[in-house]
Short mmCIF file of C-alpha atoms in Angstrom, two decimals:
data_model
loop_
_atom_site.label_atom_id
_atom_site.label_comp_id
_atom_site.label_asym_id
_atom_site.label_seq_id
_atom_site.Cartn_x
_atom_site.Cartn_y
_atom_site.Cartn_z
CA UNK A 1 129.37 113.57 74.21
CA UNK A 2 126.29 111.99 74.49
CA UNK A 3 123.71 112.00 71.56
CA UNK A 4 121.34 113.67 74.29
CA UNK A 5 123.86 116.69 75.49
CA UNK A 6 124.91 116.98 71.71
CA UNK A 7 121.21 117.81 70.89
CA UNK A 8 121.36 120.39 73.30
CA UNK A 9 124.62 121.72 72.31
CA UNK A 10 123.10 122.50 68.92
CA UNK A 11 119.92 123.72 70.37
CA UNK A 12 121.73 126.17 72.11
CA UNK A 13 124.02 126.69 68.79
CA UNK A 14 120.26 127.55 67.09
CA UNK A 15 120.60 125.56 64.72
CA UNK A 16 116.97 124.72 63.17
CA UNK A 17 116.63 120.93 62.90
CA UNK A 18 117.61 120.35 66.34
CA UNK A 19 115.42 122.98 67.54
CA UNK A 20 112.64 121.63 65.48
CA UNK A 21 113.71 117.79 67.08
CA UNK A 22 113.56 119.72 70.57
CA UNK A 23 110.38 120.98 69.66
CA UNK A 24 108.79 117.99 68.73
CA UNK A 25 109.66 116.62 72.29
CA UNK A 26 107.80 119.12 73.79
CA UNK A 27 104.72 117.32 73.07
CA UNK A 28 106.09 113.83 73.78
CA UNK A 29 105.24 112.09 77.08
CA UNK A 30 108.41 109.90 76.58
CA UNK A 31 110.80 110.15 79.70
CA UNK A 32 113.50 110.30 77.90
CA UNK A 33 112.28 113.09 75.59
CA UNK A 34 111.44 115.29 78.81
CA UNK A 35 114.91 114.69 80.25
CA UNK A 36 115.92 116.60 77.17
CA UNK A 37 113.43 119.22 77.42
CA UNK A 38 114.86 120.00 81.51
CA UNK A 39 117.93 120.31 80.25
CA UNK A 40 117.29 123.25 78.06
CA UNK A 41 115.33 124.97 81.06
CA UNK A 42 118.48 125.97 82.71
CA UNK A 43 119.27 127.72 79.24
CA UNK A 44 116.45 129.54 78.96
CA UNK A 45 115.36 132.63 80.64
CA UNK A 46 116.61 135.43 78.33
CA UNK A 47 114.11 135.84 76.17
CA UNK A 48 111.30 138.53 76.70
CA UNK A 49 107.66 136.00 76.33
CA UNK A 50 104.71 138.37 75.06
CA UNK A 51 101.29 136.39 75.58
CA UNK A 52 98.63 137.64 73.03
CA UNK A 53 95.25 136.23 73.51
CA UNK A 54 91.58 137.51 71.99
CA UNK A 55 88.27 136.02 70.72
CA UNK A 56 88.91 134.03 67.69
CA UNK A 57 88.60 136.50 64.70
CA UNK A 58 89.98 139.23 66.73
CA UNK A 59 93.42 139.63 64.13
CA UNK A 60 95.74 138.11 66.45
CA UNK A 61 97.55 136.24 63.67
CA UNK A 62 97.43 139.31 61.31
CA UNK A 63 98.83 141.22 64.41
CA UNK A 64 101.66 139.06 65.23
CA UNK A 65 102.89 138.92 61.79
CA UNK A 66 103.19 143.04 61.48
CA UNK A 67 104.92 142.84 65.38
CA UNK A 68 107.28 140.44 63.99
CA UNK A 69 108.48 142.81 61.13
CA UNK A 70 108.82 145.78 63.36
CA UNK A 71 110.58 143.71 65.69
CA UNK A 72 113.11 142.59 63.01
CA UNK A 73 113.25 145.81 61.90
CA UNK A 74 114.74 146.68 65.71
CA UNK A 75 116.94 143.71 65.00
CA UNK A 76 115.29 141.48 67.31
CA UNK A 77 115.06 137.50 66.48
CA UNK A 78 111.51 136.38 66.83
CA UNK A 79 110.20 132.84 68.01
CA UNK A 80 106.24 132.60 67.34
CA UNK A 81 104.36 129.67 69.30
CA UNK A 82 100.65 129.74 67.64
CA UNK A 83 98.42 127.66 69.44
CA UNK A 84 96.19 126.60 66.83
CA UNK A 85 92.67 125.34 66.86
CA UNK A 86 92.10 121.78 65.32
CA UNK A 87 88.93 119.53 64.93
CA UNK A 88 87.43 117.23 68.02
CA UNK A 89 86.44 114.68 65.31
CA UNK A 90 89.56 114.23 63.06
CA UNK A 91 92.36 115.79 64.86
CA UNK A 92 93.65 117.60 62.55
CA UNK A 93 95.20 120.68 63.02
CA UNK A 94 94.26 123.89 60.58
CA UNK A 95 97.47 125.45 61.36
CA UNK A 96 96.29 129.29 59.33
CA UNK A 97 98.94 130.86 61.30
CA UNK A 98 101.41 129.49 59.05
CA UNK A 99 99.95 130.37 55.88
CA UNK A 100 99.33 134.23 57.34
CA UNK A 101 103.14 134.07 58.38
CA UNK A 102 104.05 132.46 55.26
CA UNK A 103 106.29 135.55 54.08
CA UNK A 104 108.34 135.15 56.99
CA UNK A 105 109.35 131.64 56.70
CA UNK A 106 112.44 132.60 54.53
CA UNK A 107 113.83 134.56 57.68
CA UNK A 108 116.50 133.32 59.70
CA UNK A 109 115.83 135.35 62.29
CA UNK A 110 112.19 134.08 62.95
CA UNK A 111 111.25 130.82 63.79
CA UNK A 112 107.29 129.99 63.63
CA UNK A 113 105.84 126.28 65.68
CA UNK A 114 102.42 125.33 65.57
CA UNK A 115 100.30 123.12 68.29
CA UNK A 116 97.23 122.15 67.42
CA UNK A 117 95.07 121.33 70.28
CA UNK A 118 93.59 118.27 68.78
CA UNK A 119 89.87 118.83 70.49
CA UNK A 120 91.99 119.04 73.91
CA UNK A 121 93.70 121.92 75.40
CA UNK A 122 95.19 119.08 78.41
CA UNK A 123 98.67 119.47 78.51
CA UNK A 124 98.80 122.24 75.85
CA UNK A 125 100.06 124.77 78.27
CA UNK A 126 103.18 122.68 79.08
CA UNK A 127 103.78 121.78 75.46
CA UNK A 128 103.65 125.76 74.36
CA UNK A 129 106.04 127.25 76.99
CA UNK A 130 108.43 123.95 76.65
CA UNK A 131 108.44 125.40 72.97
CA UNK A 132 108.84 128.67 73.92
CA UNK A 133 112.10 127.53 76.77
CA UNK A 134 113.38 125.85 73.01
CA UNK A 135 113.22 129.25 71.39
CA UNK A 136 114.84 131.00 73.82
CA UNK A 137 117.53 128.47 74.58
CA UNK A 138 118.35 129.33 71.10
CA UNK A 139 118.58 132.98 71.46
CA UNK A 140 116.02 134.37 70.33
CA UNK A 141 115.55 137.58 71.63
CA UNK A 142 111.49 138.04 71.74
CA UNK A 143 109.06 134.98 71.76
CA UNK A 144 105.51 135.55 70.29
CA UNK A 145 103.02 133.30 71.83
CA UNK A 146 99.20 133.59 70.19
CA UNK A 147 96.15 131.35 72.23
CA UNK A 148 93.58 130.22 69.86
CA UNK A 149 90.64 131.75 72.30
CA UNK A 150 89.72 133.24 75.32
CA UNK A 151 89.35 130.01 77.57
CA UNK A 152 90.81 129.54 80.95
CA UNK A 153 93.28 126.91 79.63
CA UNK A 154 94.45 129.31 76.81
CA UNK A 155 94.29 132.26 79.18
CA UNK A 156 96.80 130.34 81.42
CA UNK A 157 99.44 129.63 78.27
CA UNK A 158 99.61 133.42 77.47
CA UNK A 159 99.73 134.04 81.52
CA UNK A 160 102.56 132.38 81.45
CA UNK A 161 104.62 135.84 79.72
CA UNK A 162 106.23 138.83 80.71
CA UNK A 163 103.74 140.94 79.10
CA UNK A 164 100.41 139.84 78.24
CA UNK A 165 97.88 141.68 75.29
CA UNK A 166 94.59 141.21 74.60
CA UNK A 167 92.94 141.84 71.24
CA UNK A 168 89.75 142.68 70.49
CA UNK A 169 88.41 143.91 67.30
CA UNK A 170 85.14 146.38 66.34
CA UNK A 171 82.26 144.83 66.15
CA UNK A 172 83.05 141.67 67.82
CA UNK A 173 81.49 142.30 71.39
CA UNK A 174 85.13 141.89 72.94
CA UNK A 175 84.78 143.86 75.95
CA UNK A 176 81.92 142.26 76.97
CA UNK A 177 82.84 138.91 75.98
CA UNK A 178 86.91 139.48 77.53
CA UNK A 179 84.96 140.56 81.18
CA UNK A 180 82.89 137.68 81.29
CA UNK A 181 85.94 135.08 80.59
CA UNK A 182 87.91 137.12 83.16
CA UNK A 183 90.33 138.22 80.50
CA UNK A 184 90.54 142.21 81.14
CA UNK A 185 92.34 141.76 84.38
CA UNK A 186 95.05 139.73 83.00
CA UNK A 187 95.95 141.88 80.11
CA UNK A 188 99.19 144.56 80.49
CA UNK A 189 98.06 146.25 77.46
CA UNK A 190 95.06 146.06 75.34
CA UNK A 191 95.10 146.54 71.33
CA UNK A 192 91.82 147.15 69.08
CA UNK A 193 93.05 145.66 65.39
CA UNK A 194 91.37 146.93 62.27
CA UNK A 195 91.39 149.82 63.75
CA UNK A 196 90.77 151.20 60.32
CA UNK A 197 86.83 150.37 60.91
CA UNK A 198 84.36 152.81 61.27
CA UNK A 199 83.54 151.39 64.89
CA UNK A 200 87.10 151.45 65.90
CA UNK A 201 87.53 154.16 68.02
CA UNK A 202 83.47 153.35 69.78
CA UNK A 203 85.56 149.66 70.79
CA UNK A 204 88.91 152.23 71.98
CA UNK A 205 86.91 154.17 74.24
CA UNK A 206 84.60 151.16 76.04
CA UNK A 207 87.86 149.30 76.62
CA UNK A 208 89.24 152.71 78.22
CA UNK A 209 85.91 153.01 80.34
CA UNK A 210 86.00 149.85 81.46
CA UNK A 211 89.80 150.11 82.55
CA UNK A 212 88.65 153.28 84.28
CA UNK A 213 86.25 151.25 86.41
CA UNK A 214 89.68 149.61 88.27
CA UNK A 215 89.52 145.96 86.29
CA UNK A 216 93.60 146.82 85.53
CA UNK A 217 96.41 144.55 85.05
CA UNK A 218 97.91 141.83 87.09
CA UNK A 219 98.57 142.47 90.32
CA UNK A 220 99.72 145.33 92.23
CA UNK A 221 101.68 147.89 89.47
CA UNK A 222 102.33 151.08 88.79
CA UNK A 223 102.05 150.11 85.33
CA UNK A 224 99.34 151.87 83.40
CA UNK A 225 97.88 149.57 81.32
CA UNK A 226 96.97 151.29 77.96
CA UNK A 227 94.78 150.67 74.69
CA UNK A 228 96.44 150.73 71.38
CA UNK A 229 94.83 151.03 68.10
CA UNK A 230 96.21 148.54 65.08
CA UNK A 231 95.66 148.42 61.76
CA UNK A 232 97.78 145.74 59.61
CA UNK A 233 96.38 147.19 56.78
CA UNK A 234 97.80 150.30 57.14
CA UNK A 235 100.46 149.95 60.14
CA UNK A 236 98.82 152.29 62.11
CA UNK A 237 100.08 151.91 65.56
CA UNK A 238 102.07 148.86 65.07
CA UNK A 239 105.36 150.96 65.96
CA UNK A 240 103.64 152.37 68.77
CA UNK A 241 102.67 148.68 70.16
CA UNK A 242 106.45 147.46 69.82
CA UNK A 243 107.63 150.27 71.52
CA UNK A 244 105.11 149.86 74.70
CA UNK A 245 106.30 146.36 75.17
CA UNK A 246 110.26 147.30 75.08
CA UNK A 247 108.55 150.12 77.64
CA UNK A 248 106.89 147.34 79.61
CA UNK A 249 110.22 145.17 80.05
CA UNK A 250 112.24 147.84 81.03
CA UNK A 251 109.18 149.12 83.43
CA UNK A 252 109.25 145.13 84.65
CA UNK A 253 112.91 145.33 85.26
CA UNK A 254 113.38 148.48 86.88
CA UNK A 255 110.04 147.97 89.41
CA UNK A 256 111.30 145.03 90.61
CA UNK A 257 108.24 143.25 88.96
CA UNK A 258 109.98 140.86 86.71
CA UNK A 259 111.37 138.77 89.88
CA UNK A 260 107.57 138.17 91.18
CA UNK A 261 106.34 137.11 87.83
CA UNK A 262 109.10 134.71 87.21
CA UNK A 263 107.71 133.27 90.25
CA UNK A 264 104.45 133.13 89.58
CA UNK A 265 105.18 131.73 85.87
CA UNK A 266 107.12 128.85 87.99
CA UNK A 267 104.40 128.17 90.26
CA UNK A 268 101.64 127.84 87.16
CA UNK A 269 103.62 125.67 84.98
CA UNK A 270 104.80 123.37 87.82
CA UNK A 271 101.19 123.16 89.21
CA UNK A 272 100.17 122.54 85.41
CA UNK A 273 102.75 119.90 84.87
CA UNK A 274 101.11 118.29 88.46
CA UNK A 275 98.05 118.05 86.88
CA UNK A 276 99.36 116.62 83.74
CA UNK A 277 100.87 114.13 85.21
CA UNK A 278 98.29 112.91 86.99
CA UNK A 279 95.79 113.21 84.22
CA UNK A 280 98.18 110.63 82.19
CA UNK A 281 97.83 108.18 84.86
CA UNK A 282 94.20 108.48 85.03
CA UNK A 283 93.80 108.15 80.99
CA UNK A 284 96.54 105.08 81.33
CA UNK A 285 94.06 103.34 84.03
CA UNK A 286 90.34 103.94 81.53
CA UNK A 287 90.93 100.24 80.28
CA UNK A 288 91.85 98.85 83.52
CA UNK A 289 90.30 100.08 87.21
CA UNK A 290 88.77 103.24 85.89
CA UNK A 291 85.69 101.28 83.81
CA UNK A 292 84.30 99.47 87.19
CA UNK A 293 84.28 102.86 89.22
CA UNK A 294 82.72 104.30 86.28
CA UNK A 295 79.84 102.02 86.23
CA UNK A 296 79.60 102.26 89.97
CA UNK A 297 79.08 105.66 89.47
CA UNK A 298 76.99 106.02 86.71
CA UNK A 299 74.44 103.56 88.67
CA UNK A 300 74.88 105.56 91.70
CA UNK A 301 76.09 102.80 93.95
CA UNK A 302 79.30 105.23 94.71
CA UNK A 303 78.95 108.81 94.43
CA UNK A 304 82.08 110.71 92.54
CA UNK A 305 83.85 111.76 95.61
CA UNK A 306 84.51 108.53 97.00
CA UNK A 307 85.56 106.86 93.24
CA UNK A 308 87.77 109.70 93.12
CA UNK A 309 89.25 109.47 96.32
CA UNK A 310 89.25 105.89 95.34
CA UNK A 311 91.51 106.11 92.18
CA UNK A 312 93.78 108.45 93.66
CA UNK A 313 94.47 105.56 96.11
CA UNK A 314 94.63 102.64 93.67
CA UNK A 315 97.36 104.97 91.38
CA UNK A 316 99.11 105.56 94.61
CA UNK A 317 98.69 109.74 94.66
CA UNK A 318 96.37 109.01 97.76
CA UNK A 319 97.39 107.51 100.68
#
């Protein structure tokens, strides 16, 4: 057996360092690492992906951690993919979501990664859901996947689930700020966290207004996409959330559903690994034929069009 297929084999056994190895490669550009990585694709599949994405400071992290103990409770094995903010300047990652989760780090049955978007979210959305193919390679029954934000490259990496929530908390502005980032259309159910807070339930019912104005989930469903108040304080509605999303599977299953969103998830993540690809060869070409169409731009002697068209050709993507 080959040192590459006996990775595998132990991915697939779960056990953690090679899964953590795996991992790693997910955010490799090495051939040889991504070899690996399509080789655990055909494995994958079982798992039930559950997107969550929400202004920053909306609980998501809070929230995941309470789902994940219900869902053990049930037990489920949890994988958790936090896509974690980091800073433009240094690079480093802050990586909270571990020290929020920290209390679940002695479980076997849950398995946290961190990315860090390093100022960048390029590439991020093939990184997180070659994590998430990892986790459920491994068996894990439910993968967790939390977006830092609300932007349209972090809206595409929780897209890319079965179900997809979106959390907003009182007193943020969410609804406003989820319409205007096109996030309320994408979302199978909404939750309002802390919903302990005197301004809870005035959050609860503009969500519900707005959902009564048509801006429902994705696509054509007869899936009624409801609003569920959390608290992680108290574990109000927590249950209630868990539940809804075994609901949503089994409504995903029986409609017929599931099959169309597989397909959609395949179309996104090849398209995304298109434009990765060609976004590597383009960085790999700024010290080389990039800097003179740059310049010839920038002084206006070529307009951007025709340099573009023009790199495409001398990278061979253009004929």
């Amino acid at each position: 057996m080959t040192l590459s297929a006996n990775l595998v084999e132990r991915v697939l056994a779960g056990e953690t360092r090679a899964m953590a190895r795996m991992m790693s490669y997910a955010e490799s550009t090495r051939a040889e690492h991504r070899t690996q990585l399509a080789d655990i694709y055909g494995h994958a599949g079982k798992a039930h992906l559950v997107g969550l994405t929400g202004v920053p400071g909306s609980g998501k992290s809070t929230l995941v951690r309470s789902m994940t103990l219900a869902l053990r409770e049930q037990g489920k094995r949890v994988g958790i993919v936090a896509v974690d903010p980091s800073s433009p300047f240094s690079g480093g990652a802050i990586l909270g979501d571990r020290v929020r989760m920290a209390d679940l780090a002695t479980d076997d049955g849950v398995f946290i990664r961190s990315l860090a978007t390093r100022g960048s979210l390029g590439g991020l959305a093939r990184a997180a859901l070659d994590t998430a193919d990892v986790l459920d390679a491994a068996g894990f029954d439910v993968v967790l996947i939390e977006t830092v934000g609300v932007g349209q490259d972090e809206v595409d990496i929780a897209t890319a689930a079965h179900t997809v929530i979106v959390v907003s908390a009182p007193g943020l502005g969410d609804g406003i700020q989820a319409i205007k980032a096109g996030v309320l259309e994408i979302a199978d159910m909404h939750v309002v966290s802390k919903c302990d807070r005197p301004d809870a339930n005035k959050t609860v019912s503009d969500l519900k207004a707005m959902l009564g104005l048509g801006l429902t989930g994705r696509g054509p469903s007869k899936w009624e996409v409801p609003v569920i108040p959390t608290s992680a304080e108290t574990g109000e509605g927590v249950e209630t959330l868990v539940e809804t999303i075994g609901a949503h599977s089994e409504h995903l299953r029986a409609s017929g559903e599931l099959v169309e969103r597989q397909r959609k998830i395949a179309e996104m993540r090849v398209l995304k690994t298109a434009e990765d690809i060609v976004r590597e060869r383009i960085e790999a070409e700024r010290n080389g034929g990039l800097g003179p169409l740059l310049e010839k731009t920038a002084s206006r002697e070529m307009d951007p069009l025709t340099a573009a068209h023009k790199l495409l050709r001398d990278l061979k993507l253009e004929s």
